[in-house]
CSV table of C-alpha atoms and ligand atoms in Angstrom, one decimal:
chain,number,residue,atom,x,y,z
A,17,UNK,CA,54.2,-14.6,-30.2
A,18,UNK,CA,57.3,-14.7,-31.8
A,19,UNK,CA,60.6,-13.0,-31.5
A,20,UNK,CA,63.3,-12.9,-29.0
A,21,UNK,CA,66.0,-12.1,-31.3
A,22,UNK,CA,66.9,-8.5,-33.1
A,23,UNK,CA,67.6,-9.1,-36.8
A,24,UNK,CA,71.0,-7.6,-37.9
A,25,UNK,CA,70.6,-5.6,-41.4
A,26,UNK,CA,74.1,-6.4,-42.7
A,27,UNK,CA,73.0,-8.7,-45.3
A,28,UNK,CA,73.3,-7.3,-48.7
A,29,UNK,CA,69.7,-6.9,-49.7
A,30,UNK,CA,70.6,-6.1,-53.4
A,31,UNK,CA,72.0,-9.2,-53.8
A,32,UNK,CA,70.1,-11.5,-52.0
A,33,UNK,CA,67.0,-9.9,-53.6
A,34,UNK,CA,68.3,-11.2,-56.9
A,35,UNK,CA,69.0,-14.6,-56.0
A,36,UNK,CA,65.5,-14.5,-54.8
A,37,UNK,CA,64.2,-13.3,-57.8
A,38,UNK,CA,65.8,-16.3,-59.8
A,39,UNK,CA,64.6,-19.0,-57.8
A,40,UNK,CA,60.8,-17.5,-57.9
A,41,UNK,CA,61.1,-18.2,-61.5
A,42,UNK,CA,62.1,-22.1,-61.2
A,43,UNK,CA,59.5,-24.5,-61.7
A,44,UNK,CA,57.3,-26.0,-59.3
A,45,UNK,CA,56.0,-29.2,-60.0
A,46,UNK,CA,52.3,-29.0,-58.7
A,47,UNK,CA,49.6,-29.4,-60.9
A,48,UNK,CA,47.0,-26.5,-59.8
A,49,UNK,CA,44.6,-26.7,-62.8
A,50,UNK,CA,41.9,-28.0,-60.5
A,51,UNK,CA,42.2,-25.0,-58.0
A,52,UNK,CA,42.3,-22.6,-60.8
A,53,UNK,CA,39.5,-23.5,-62.7
A,54,UNK,CA,37.5,-22.9,-59.4
A,55,UNK,CA,38.4,-19.6,-59.2
A,56,UNK,CA,37.7,-18.2,-63.1
A,57,UNK,CA,38.0,-14.6,-61.8
A,58,UNK,CA,41.7,-15.5,-61.1
A,59,UNK,CA,42.9,-17.1,-64.1
A,60,UNK,CA,45.2,-14.6,-64.9
A,61,UNK,CA,47.4,-15.7,-62.0
A,62,UNK,CA,47.9,-19.2,-62.9
A,63,UNK,CA,51.8,-18.8,-63.4
A,64,UNK,CA,51.5,-17.5,-60.0
A,65,UNK,CA,50.1,-20.7,-58.9
A,66,UNK,CA,52.3,-22.8,-60.6
A,67,UNK,CA,55.2,-21.6,-59.2
A,68,UNK,CA,53.9,-22.2,-55.8
A,69,UNK,CA,54.8,-25.5,-53.8
A,70,UNK,CA,51.5,-25.1,-51.6
A,71,UNK,CA,49.1,-24.4,-54.3
A,72,UNK,CA,46.1,-24.2,-52.2
A,73,UNK,CA,44.5,-21.4,-54.0
A,74,UNK,CA,44.1,-19.7,-50.6
A,75,UNK,CA,45.1,-16.0,-50.1
A,76,UNK,CA,43.8,-14.4,-53.4
A,77,UNK,CA,43.5,-11.2,-51.5
A,78,UNK,CA,45.2,-10.7,-48.1
A,79,UNK,CA,43.8,-12.8,-45.3
A,80,UNK,CA,41.4,-10.9,-43.0
A,81,UNK,CA,40.2,-11.9,-39.6
A,82,UNK,CA,41.5,-11.8,-35.9
A,83,UNK,CA,44.4,-13.2,-33.6
A,84,UNK,CA,44.5,-13.7,-29.9
A,85,UNK,CA,48.2,-12.7,-29.5
A,86,UNK,CA,48.5,-8.9,-29.7
A,87,UNK,CA,45.5,-8.2,-26.9
A,88,UNK,CA,45.5,-11.7,-24.7
A,89,UNK,CA,48.8,-13.2,-24.8
A,90,UNK,CA,48.5,-16.6,-23.3
A,91,UNK,CA,45.4,-15.8,-21.4
A,92,UNK,CA,43.1,-17.6,-24.0
A,93,UNK,CA,40.3,-20.0,-23.4
A,94,UNK,CA,37.7,-21.6,-25.6
A,95,UNK,CA,35.0,-19.2,-24.3
A,96,UNK,CA,37.2,-16.0,-25.2
A,97,UNK,CA,37.4,-17.4,-29.1
A,98,UNK,CA,33.7,-18.4,-29.1
A,99,UNK,CA,32.9,-15.0,-27.7
A,100,UNK,CA,35.3,-13.1,-30.2
A,101,UNK,CA,33.6,-15.4,-33.2
A,102,UNK,CA,30.2,-14.3,-32.0
A,103,UNK,CA,31.1,-10.7,-31.8
A,104,UNK,CA,32.7,-10.8,-35.3
A,105,UNK,CA,29.5,-11.7,-36.7
A,106,UNK,CA,27.0,-9.3,-34.1
A,107,UNK,CA,29.4,-6.0,-34.7
A,108,UNK,CA,29.1,-6.7,-38.8
A,109,UNK,CA,33.1,-7.2,-39.1
A,110,UNK,CA,32.3,-10.9,-40.3
A,111,UNK,CA,30.3,-9.5,-43.5
A,112,UNK,CA,33.3,-6.9,-44.3
A,113,UNK,CA,35.8,-9.8,-44.6
A,114,UNK,CA,36.9,-10.5,-41.1
A,115,UNK,CA,36.6,-14.2,-41.5
A,116,UNK,CA,39.7,-15.8,-39.6
A,117,UNK,CA,39.5,-16.5,-36.0
A,118,UNK,CA,43.0,-17.0,-35.2
A,119,UNK,CA,44.0,-19.0,-32.2
A,120,UNK,CA,47.8,-18.0,-31.5
A,121,UNK,CA,50.2,-19.7,-28.8
A,122,UNK,CA,49.5,-21.4,-25.4
A,123,UNK,CA,46.4,-23.6,-26.1
A,124,UNK,CA,48.1,-27.0,-26.0
A,125,UNK,CA,49.1,-29.3,-23.3
A,126,UNK,CA,52.9,-29.3,-22.6
A,127,UNK,CA,52.8,-33.2,-23.5
A,128,UNK,CA,51.6,-34.9,-26.3
A,129,UNK,CA,49.3,-38.1,-25.9
A,130,UNK,CA,50.6,-41.6,-25.9
A,131,UNK,CA,50.3,-41.7,-29.8
A,132,UNK,CA,52.3,-38.4,-30.0
A,133,UNK,CA,49.4,-36.2,-31.1
A,134,UNK,CA,48.9,-32.7,-29.7
A,135,UNK,CA,46.2,-32.2,-27.0
A,136,UNK,CA,44.3,-28.9,-26.4
A,137,UNK,CA,45.0,-28.0,-23.1
A,138,UNK,CA,42.3,-29.4,-20.6
A,139,UNK,CA,42.2,-26.2,-18.1
A,140,UNK,CA,41.2,-23.7,-20.8
A,141,UNK,CA,40.1,-25.6,-24.0
A,142,UNK,CA,38.2,-28.7,-22.5
A,143,UNK,CA,35.8,-29.0,-25.5
A,144,UNK,CA,38.9,-29.4,-27.4
A,145,UNK,CA,39.5,-27.7,-30.4
A,146,UNK,CA,37.2,-29.9,-32.9
A,147,UNK,CA,34.5,-28.5,-31.3
A,148,UNK,CA,35.7,-25.1,-31.6
A,149,UNK,CA,36.0,-25.5,-35.1
A,150,UNK,CA,32.4,-26.9,-35.6
A,151,UNK,CA,31.2,-24.0,-33.3
A,152,UNK,CA,33.5,-21.1,-35.3
A,153,UNK,CA,32.2,-22.7,-39.1
A,154,UNK,CA,28.4,-22.8,-37.6
A,155,UNK,CA,29.1,-18.9,-37.7
A,156,UNK,CA,30.2,-18.7,-41.2
A,157,UNK,CA,33.8,-18.1,-39.9
A,158,UNK,CA,37.1,-20.2,-40.2
A,159,UNK,CA,39.5,-21.4,-37.2
A,160,UNK,CA,43.3,-20.7,-37.2
A,161,UNK,CA,45.7,-22.4,-35.0
A,162,UNK,CA,49.4,-21.9,-34.3
A,163,UNK,CA,52.1,-24.3,-34.0
A,164,UNK,CA,56.1,-23.7,-34.3
A,165,UNK,CA,58.9,-24.7,-36.4
A,166,UNK,CA,60.8,-26.2,-33.6
A,167,UNK,CA,60.6,-28.1,-30.5
A,168,UNK,CA,58.4,-25.8,-28.4
A,169,UNK,CA,56.4,-22.9,-29.1
A,170,UNK,CA,57.9,-19.3,-28.2
A,171,UNK,CA,56.1,-19.3,-24.6
A,172,UNK,CA,57.4,-22.9,-24.1
A,173,UNK,CA,54.0,-24.0,-22.8
A,174,UNK,CA,53.4,-26.2,-25.5
A,175,UNK,CA,55.3,-28.6,-27.9
A,176,UNK,CA,56.5,-27.1,-31.4
A,177,UNK,CA,56.0,-29.6,-34.6
A,178,UNK,CA,59.3,-29.7,-35.5
A,179,UNK,CA,59.8,-33.5,-36.3
A,180,UNK,CA,55.9,-34.4,-36.2
A,181,UNK,CA,55.0,-32.1,-39.0
A,182,UNK,CA,52.8,-34.8,-40.9
A,183,UNK,CA,51.5,-36.0,-38.0
A,184,UNK,CA,50.2,-32.8,-36.8
A,185,UNK,CA,49.4,-31.5,-40.0
A,186,UNK,CA,47.0,-34.3,-39.8
A,187,UNK,CA,45.7,-33.5,-36.5
A,188,UNK,CA,45.0,-30.0,-38.0
A,189,UNK,CA,43.1,-31.6,-40.7
A,190,UNK,CA,41.1,-33.8,-38.6
A,191,UNK,CA,39.7,-30.6,-36.4
A,192,UNK,CA,38.7,-28.9,-39.5
A,193,UNK,CA,41.5,-26.3,-39.0
A,194,UNK,CA,41.6,-23.5,-41.9
A,195,UNK,CA,44.7,-21.5,-41.2
A,196,UNK,CA,48.4,-22.3,-39.6
A,197,UNK,CA,50.6,-19.5,-38.2
A,198,UNK,CA,54.2,-21.4,-37.7
A,199,UNK,CA,56.4,-19.8,-35.3
A,200,UNK,CA,60.1,-19.7,-35.4
A,201,UNK,CA,61.2,-20.4,-31.7
A,202,UNK,CA,63.3,-23.3,-30.1
A,203,UNK,CA,64.5,-24.6,-33.5
A,204,UNK,CA,67.2,-27.0,-34.1
A,205,UNK,CA,69.8,-24.7,-35.7
A,206,UNK,CA,68.8,-25.6,-39.3
A,207,UNK,CA,67.8,-22.7,-41.7
A,208,UNK,CA,64.4,-21.7,-42.2
A,209,UNK,CA,64.1,-22.7,-45.7
A,210,UNK,CA,64.6,-26.6,-44.4
A,211,UNK,CA,62.1,-26.5,-41.7
A,212,UNK,CA,59.2,-24.6,-42.9
A,213,UNK,CA,58.9,-26.6,-46.3
A,214,UNK,CA,58.8,-29.7,-44.4
A,215,UNK,CA,55.2,-28.3,-43.1
A,216,UNK,CA,54.4,-27.0,-46.6
A,217,UNK,CA,54.7,-30.5,-48.0
A,218,UNK,CA,52.6,-32.0,-44.6
A,219,UNK,CA,49.8,-29.7,-45.3
A,220,UNK,CA,49.6,-30.8,-48.8
A,221,UNK,CA,49.5,-34.5,-48.2
A,222,UNK,CA,47.3,-34.1,-45.2
A,223,UNK,CA,44.5,-32.7,-48.2
A,224,UNK,CA,42.7,-30.1,-46.6
A,225,UNK,CA,43.7,-26.3,-47.9
A,226,UNK,CA,45.0,-24.7,-44.8
A,227,UNK,CA,46.4,-21.0,-45.4
A,228,UNK,CA,49.9,-21.3,-44.3
A,229,UNK,CA,51.3,-18.5,-42.6
A,230,UNK,CA,55.0,-18.5,-42.1
A,231,UNK,CA,56.0,-16.6,-38.8
A,232,UNK,CA,60.0,-16.4,-39.6
A,233,UNK,CA,60.0,-12.6,-38.4
A,234,UNK,CA,62.1,-11.7,-41.6
A,235,UNK,CA,65.3,-13.4,-40.5
A,236,UNK,CA,66.2,-15.0,-43.6
A,237,UNK,CA,64.5,-13.0,-46.1
A,238,UNK,CA,61.3,-14.9,-46.3
A,239,UNK,CA,59.7,-12.7,-49.3
A,240,UNK,CA,62.4,-14.2,-51.3
A,241,UNK,CA,61.5,-18.2,-50.8
A,242,UNK,CA,57.9,-17.7,-49.2
A,243,UNK,CA,56.2,-17.6,-52.4
A,244,UNK,CA,56.7,-21.4,-52.7
A,245,UNK,CA,56.0,-22.4,-48.9
A,246,UNK,CA,53.6,-20.6,-47.8
A,247,UNK,CA,50.5,-17.8,-48.3
A,248,UNK,CA,52.2,-14.7,-46.3
A,249,UNK,CA,55.5,-14.4,-44.3
A,250,UNK,CA,56.2,-12.1,-42.0
A,251,UNK,CA,59.0,-9.7,-42.9
A,252,UNK,CA,59.4,-8.4,-39.3
A,253,UNK,CA,60.1,-9.0,-35.7
A,254,UNK,CA,56.6,-8.7,-33.4
A,255,UNK,CA,55.0,-5.4,-33.6
A,256,UNK,CA,54.4,-3.4,-30.1
A,257,UNK,CA,51.4,-1.0,-29.9
A,258,UNK,CA,53.2,1.9,-30.4
A,259,UNK,CA,54.0,4.4,-33.0
A,260,UNK,CA,58.0,3.7,-33.7
A,261,UNK,CA,57.2,0.1,-33.5
A,262,UNK,CA,54.4,0.5,-36.4
A,263,UNK,CA,56.1,2.5,-38.5
A,264,UNK,CA,59.2,0.2,-38.2
A,265,UNK,CA,57.4,-2.8,-39.2
A,266,UNK,CA,55.9,-0.7,-42.0
A,267,UNK,CA,59.1,0.4,-43.7
A,268,UNK,CA,61.0,-3.3,-42.9
A,269,UNK,CA,57.9,-4.7,-44.9
A,270,UNK,CA,57.9,-2.1,-47.5
A,271,UNK,CA,61.5,-3.2,-48.8
A,272,UNK,CA,59.9,-6.1,-50.4
A,273,UNK,CA,56.9,-4.9,-52.1
A,274,UNK,CA,57.7,-6.3,-55.2
A,275,UNK,CA,57.7,-9.8,-54.0
A,276,UNK,CA,53.9,-9.9,-52.9
A,277,UNK,CA,51.2,-11.1,-55.2
A,278,UNK,CA,47.8,-13.0,-55.1
A,279,UNK,CA,48.7,-16.1,-53.0
A,280,UNK,CA,51.4,-15.0,-51.1
A,281,UNK,CA,51.9,-11.6,-49.0
A,282,UNK,CA,54.5,-9.9,-47.0
A,283,UNK,CA,53.0,-9.6,-43.5
A,284,UNK,CA,54.3,-7.1,-41.1
A,285,UNK,CA,52.6,-8.5,-38.2
A,286,UNK,CA,48.8,-8.0,-37.0
A,287,UNK,CA,47.1,-4.9,-36.1
A,288,UNK,CA,47.2,-3.0,-32.9
A,289,UNK,CA,44.4,-0.8,-33.7
A,290,UNK,CA,42.3,-0.6,-30.6
A,291,UNK,CA,44.9,-1.4,-27.9
A,292,UNK,CA,45.1,1.5,-26.3
A,293,UNK,CA,48.9,2.7,-27.3
A,294,UNK,CA,48.3,4.7,-30.1
A,295,UNK,CA,46.0,7.9,-30.6
A,296,UNK,CA,43.2,7.8,-33.3
A,297,UNK,CA,45.1,9.3,-36.1
A,298,UNK,CA,48.1,7.2,-35.6
A,299,UNK,CA,45.8,3.7,-35.5
A,300,UNK,CA,44.2,5.5,-39.0
A,301,UNK,CA,47.7,5.4,-40.2
A,302,UNK,CA,48.7,1.9,-38.8
A,303,UNK,CA,45.2,0.7,-40.7
A,304,UNK,CA,45.7,2.7,-43.9
A,305,UNK,CA,49.5,1.5,-44.4
A,306,UNK,CA,48.5,-2.1,-43.8
A,307,UNK,CA,45.8,-1.7,-46.2
A,308,UNK,CA,47.8,-0.4,-48.9
A,309,UNK,CA,50.5,-2.6,-48.2
A,310,UNK,CA,48.5,-5.7,-48.8
A,311,UNK,CA,49.2,-6.6,-45.4
A,312,UNK,CA,46.9,-9.2,-43.3
A,313,UNK,CA,44.4,-7.4,-41.7
A,314,UNK,CA,44.5,-9.5,-38.5
A,315,UNK,CA,42.8,-7.3,-36.1
A,316,UNK,CA,44.5,-7.7,-32.6
A,317,UNK,CA,42.4,-6.3,-30.1
A,318,UNK,CA,39.3,-7.2,-28.0
A,319,UNK,CA,36.5,-7.7,-30.2
A,320,UNK,CA,34.1,-7.8,-27.8
A,321,UNK,CA,34.7,-4.6,-26.2
A,322,UNK,CA,35.6,-2.7,-29.0
A,323,UNK,CA,35.3,1.3,-28.7
A,324,UNK,CA,33.3,2.8,-31.2
A,325,UNK,CA,36.2,4.6,-32.7
A,326,UNK,CA,38.0,1.4,-33.1
A,327,UNK,CA,35.1,0.2,-34.8
A,328,UNK,CA,35.0,3.2,-37.1
A,329,UNK,CA,38.7,2.5,-38.3
A,330,UNK,CA,38.7,-1.3,-38.9
A,331,UNK,CA,35.2,-1.1,-40.6
A,332,UNK,CA,35.9,1.7,-43.2
A,333,UNK,CA,35.0,-0.2,-46.4
A,334,UNK,CA,36.7,2.0,-48.9
A,335,UNK,CA,40.1,1.5,-46.8
A,336,UNK,CA,39.2,-2.5,-47.1
A,337,UNK,CA,38.2,-2.5,-50.7
A,338,UNK,CA,42.1,-1.1,-51.3
A,339,UNK,CA,43.6,-4.1,-49.7
A,340,UNK,CA,41.4,-6.6,-50.8
A,341,UNK,CA,41.6,-5.2,-54.6
A,342,UNK,CA,42.0,-8.0,-57.1
A,343,UNK,CA,45.1,-6.5,-58.9
A,344,UNK,CA,46.7,-7.6,-55.6
A,345,UNK,CA,49.9,-5.1,-56.0
A,346,UNK,CA,51.9,-3.8,-52.8
A,347,UNK,CA,52.1,-0.2,-52.6
A,348,UNK,CA,55.4,1.2,-52.3
A,349,UNK,CA,56.9,4.2,-50.7
A,350,UNK,CA,57.6,6.3,-54.0
A,351,UNK,CA,58.8,9.3,-52.3
A,352,UNK,CA,60.3,10.4,-48.6
A,353,UNK,CA,60.9,14.3,-48.1
A,354,UNK,CA,62.0,13.7,-44.7
A,355,UNK,CA,59.0,12.9,-42.6
A,356,UNK,CA,56.6,13.7,-45.3
A,357,UNK,CA,55.7,10.4,-47.4
A,358,UNK,CA,54.0,9.5,-50.4
A,359,UNK,CA,52.8,5.7,-50.7
A,360,UNK,CA,51.2,4.7,-53.9
A,361,UNK,CA,50.2,1.3,-55.6
A,362,UNK,CA,47.9,0.4,-58.6
A,363,UNK,CA,44.2,-1.0,-58.3
A,364,UNK,CA,41.9,-2.2,-60.8
A,365,UNK,CA,40.3,0.2,-63.3
A,366,UNK,CA,43.6,1.9,-64.0
A,367,UNK,CA,42.8,3.6,-60.6
A,368,UNK,CA,45.8,4.3,-58.1
A,369,UNK,CA,45.8,4.2,-54.3
A,370,UNK,CA,47.8,7.2,-52.9
A,371,UNK,CA,48.4,7.6,-49.1
A,372,UNK,CA,50.0,10.9,-47.7
A,373,UNK,CA,51.8,10.3,-44.2
A,374,UNK,CA,53.1,12.9,-41.9
A,375,UNK,CA,55.6,11.5,-39.6
A,376,UNK,CA,57.1,14.6,-38.2
A,377,UNK,CA,56.0,16.7,-35.3
A,378,UNK,CA,54.3,19.5,-37.3
A,379,UNK,CA,51.4,19.7,-39.8
A,380,UNK,CA,52.5,19.9,-43.0
A,381,UNK,CA,51.8,20.3,-46.9
A,382,UNK,CA,52.4,16.7,-49.2
A,383,UNK,CA,52.3,17.1,-52.8
A,384,UNK,CA,52.1,14.0,-54.8
A,385,UNK,CA,53.3,14.2,-58.4
A,386,UNK,CA,51.6,12.0,-61.3
A,387,UNK,CA,55.0,10.6,-62.5
A,388,UNK,CA,55.9,9.5,-58.7
A,389,UNK,CA,52.5,7.7,-58.4
A,390,UNK,CA,52.3,6.0,-61.7
A,391,UNK,CA,49.7,8.4,-63.5
A,392,UNK,CA,50.2,9.0,-66.8
A,393,UNK,CA,51.4,12.9,-67.6
A,394,UNK,CA,48.7,15.0,-68.7
A,395,UNK,CA,46.1,13.1,-66.8
A,396,UNK,CA,43.1,14.9,-65.3
A,397,UNK,CA,41.8,12.9,-62.0
A,398,UNK,CA,39.1,12.7,-60.0
A,399,UNK,CA,40.2,12.3,-56.1
A,400,UNK,CA,38.1,10.0,-53.6
A,401,UNK,CA,39.3,10.7,-49.9
A,402,UNK,CA,38.3,7.2,-48.1
A,403,UNK,CA,38.6,8.4,-44.8
A,404,UNK,CA,36.3,11.4,-45.4
A,405,UNK,CA,34.3,9.5,-47.6
A,406,UNK,CA,34.2,12.6,-50.1
A,407,UNK,CA,34.9,12.8,-53.6
A,408,UNK,CA,36.8,16.1,-54.1
A,409,UNK,CA,35.0,18.5,-56.4
A,410,UNK,CA,38.6,19.6,-57.4
A,411,UNK,CA,39.7,18.0,-60.8
A,412,UNK,CA,43.8,17.4,-60.2
A,413,UNK,CA,46.3,17.8,-62.8
A,414,UNK,CA,50.1,16.8,-62.5
A,415,UNK,CA,49.8,16.7,-58.7
A,416,UNK,CA,47.5,16.4,-55.5
A,417,UNK,CA,48.5,18.5,-52.5
A,418,UNK,CA,47.2,18.4,-48.9
A,419,UNK,CA,48.0,19.4,-45.5
A,420,UNK,CA,48.5,16.5,-43.3
A,421,UNK,CA,48.5,16.6,-39.6
A,422,UNK,CA,51.4,15.4,-37.6
A,423,UNK,CA,51.6,11.5,-37.1
A,424,UNK,CA,48.6,11.4,-39.3
A,425,UNK,CA,47.5,10.9,-42.9
A,426,UNK,CA,45.6,11.4,-46.0
A,427,UNK,CA,44.4,8.3,-48.0
A,428,UNK,CA,42.8,8.6,-51.8
A,429,UNK,CA,41.9,6.6,-54.5
A,430,UNK,CA,42.6,8.5,-57.9
A,431,UNK,CA,41.1,7.8,-61.1
A,432,UNK,CA,42.0,9.7,-64.4
A,433,UNK,CA,38.8,10.8,-65.7
A,434,UNK,CA,40.3,12.0,-69.2
B,512,NAG,C1,40.0,-32.2,-17.7
B,512,NAG,O1,40.1,-31.2,-16.5
B,512,NAG,C2,38.6,-31.8,-15.7
B,512,NAG,C3,38.4,-30.8,-14.6
B,512,NAG,O2,39.3,-29.9,-14.6
B,512,NAG,C4,39.1,-33.1,-15.1
B,512,NAG,O3,37.6,-33.8,-14.2
B,512,NAG,C5,39.4,-34.2,-16.3
B,512,NAG,O4,39.6,-35.5,-15.9
B,512,NAG,C6,40.4,-33.6,-17.3
B,512,NAG,N1,40.3,-34.3,-18.2
B,512,NAG,C7,41.7,-34.6,-18.6
B,512,NAG,C8,41.8,-35.6,-19.9
B,512,NAG,O5,42.8,-34.7,-17.9
B,513,NAG,C1,50.8,21.3,-59.0
B,513,NAG,O1,50.3,21.5,-60.1
B,513,NAG,C2,49.8,22.6,-60.5
B,513,NAG,C3,48.8,22.4,-61.9
B,513,NAG,O2,47.6,21.8,-61.3
B,513,NAG,C4,50.7,23.5,-60.9
B,513,NAG,O3,50.4,25.0,-60.9
B,513,NAG,C5,51.6,23.5,-59.4
B,513,NAG,O4,52.7,24.3,-59.5
B,513,NAG,C6,52.2,22.2,-59.1
B,513,NAG,N1,52.7,22.2,-57.9
B,513,NAG,C7,53.6,21.9,-57.6
B,513,NAG,C8,54.2,21.8,-55.9
B,513,NAG,O5,54.6,21.3,-58.3
């Protein structure tokens, strides 16, 4: 749960982007050599780590998992969390990479204990969070929790961590927490750039690598400073389970594409796939845009009761592989002809991920030209349709065209073959 406010878009984006770029290149002091040598595959990202205050080695690819908010809101308890962990394993989703089981707002008592510690809500989490973490870990999964850079969380049913950052970080570490979503409600009027790094430092000091998800809603362009503070940052207000909300989050998030990188991702909010407010094709567009945008893939439906159709969408290995590609470059909307959009971004092995989206009311042909999507002129290209699971027989030169239905998409991996 996050936003209560509407974001004005009157800020000069170009100038803040430039300011942000220069601050990204200022030095960070944390030595991450140990973390790097543990991940030899990612040595070429060492400069990115060096600039990162958090430097926890997490989020080399976008996080995958589940979060309780979109489906359950405040109505959560430890049984739901345990059953969700069980279901992630039994459905095979865990094997596909969905590893984080993230508790959102409403898990704690309104009052801290006599020592000032957060306390799990007795009526809904009677066994406590440590026991829950042990359970989730026993399934080979990771447990995420939620707090707020304010005096209360957005639901106002539990305290926030403002002024208690070190104590709460220690508590989370003592429970074995792996992921912290940190919201922005009921704050003291100071800037997020002041409040969020306090928790960053507290997490470093507490000594367990915890994925730090900044849920600042895009208020102060967190993409410009988030990489030094957290592993992901929300670029938008809360998503709702409808087409307009989904595509507007995609658009707001796309603006900051250049600022995403391994260890720090733009976050257009959690997935609504399976919650019932969009058609199958619209959910396919949702999942495709999130995937190609290197967004966190955090499922937001009831994993215990997933329709076959939902499962087919979120378990598409080829689409997940685009999201998890080690190159870690967020795709851009390289061209929009009215309602017809072309999204593209590089993948490992000189391949290109291409997404053709039709946002209009009628089916239409969409053509992607090589010079718009980063394929060298003259290349002959093989195309893999990742929703049809077919490599097309045609070899493409100069461009690729497809007819796309209303509120639908086509998604390809393009590979130059000569
Ligand atoms: C928690 O709730 C149970 C029953 O609902 C009660 O017996 C117990 O005393 C409560 N524990 C605390 C610490 O409040
Ligand atoms: C696409 O490329 C083909 C050659 O493969 C060319 O004949 C055609 O005119 C191009 N289409 C568009 C719309 O540019």
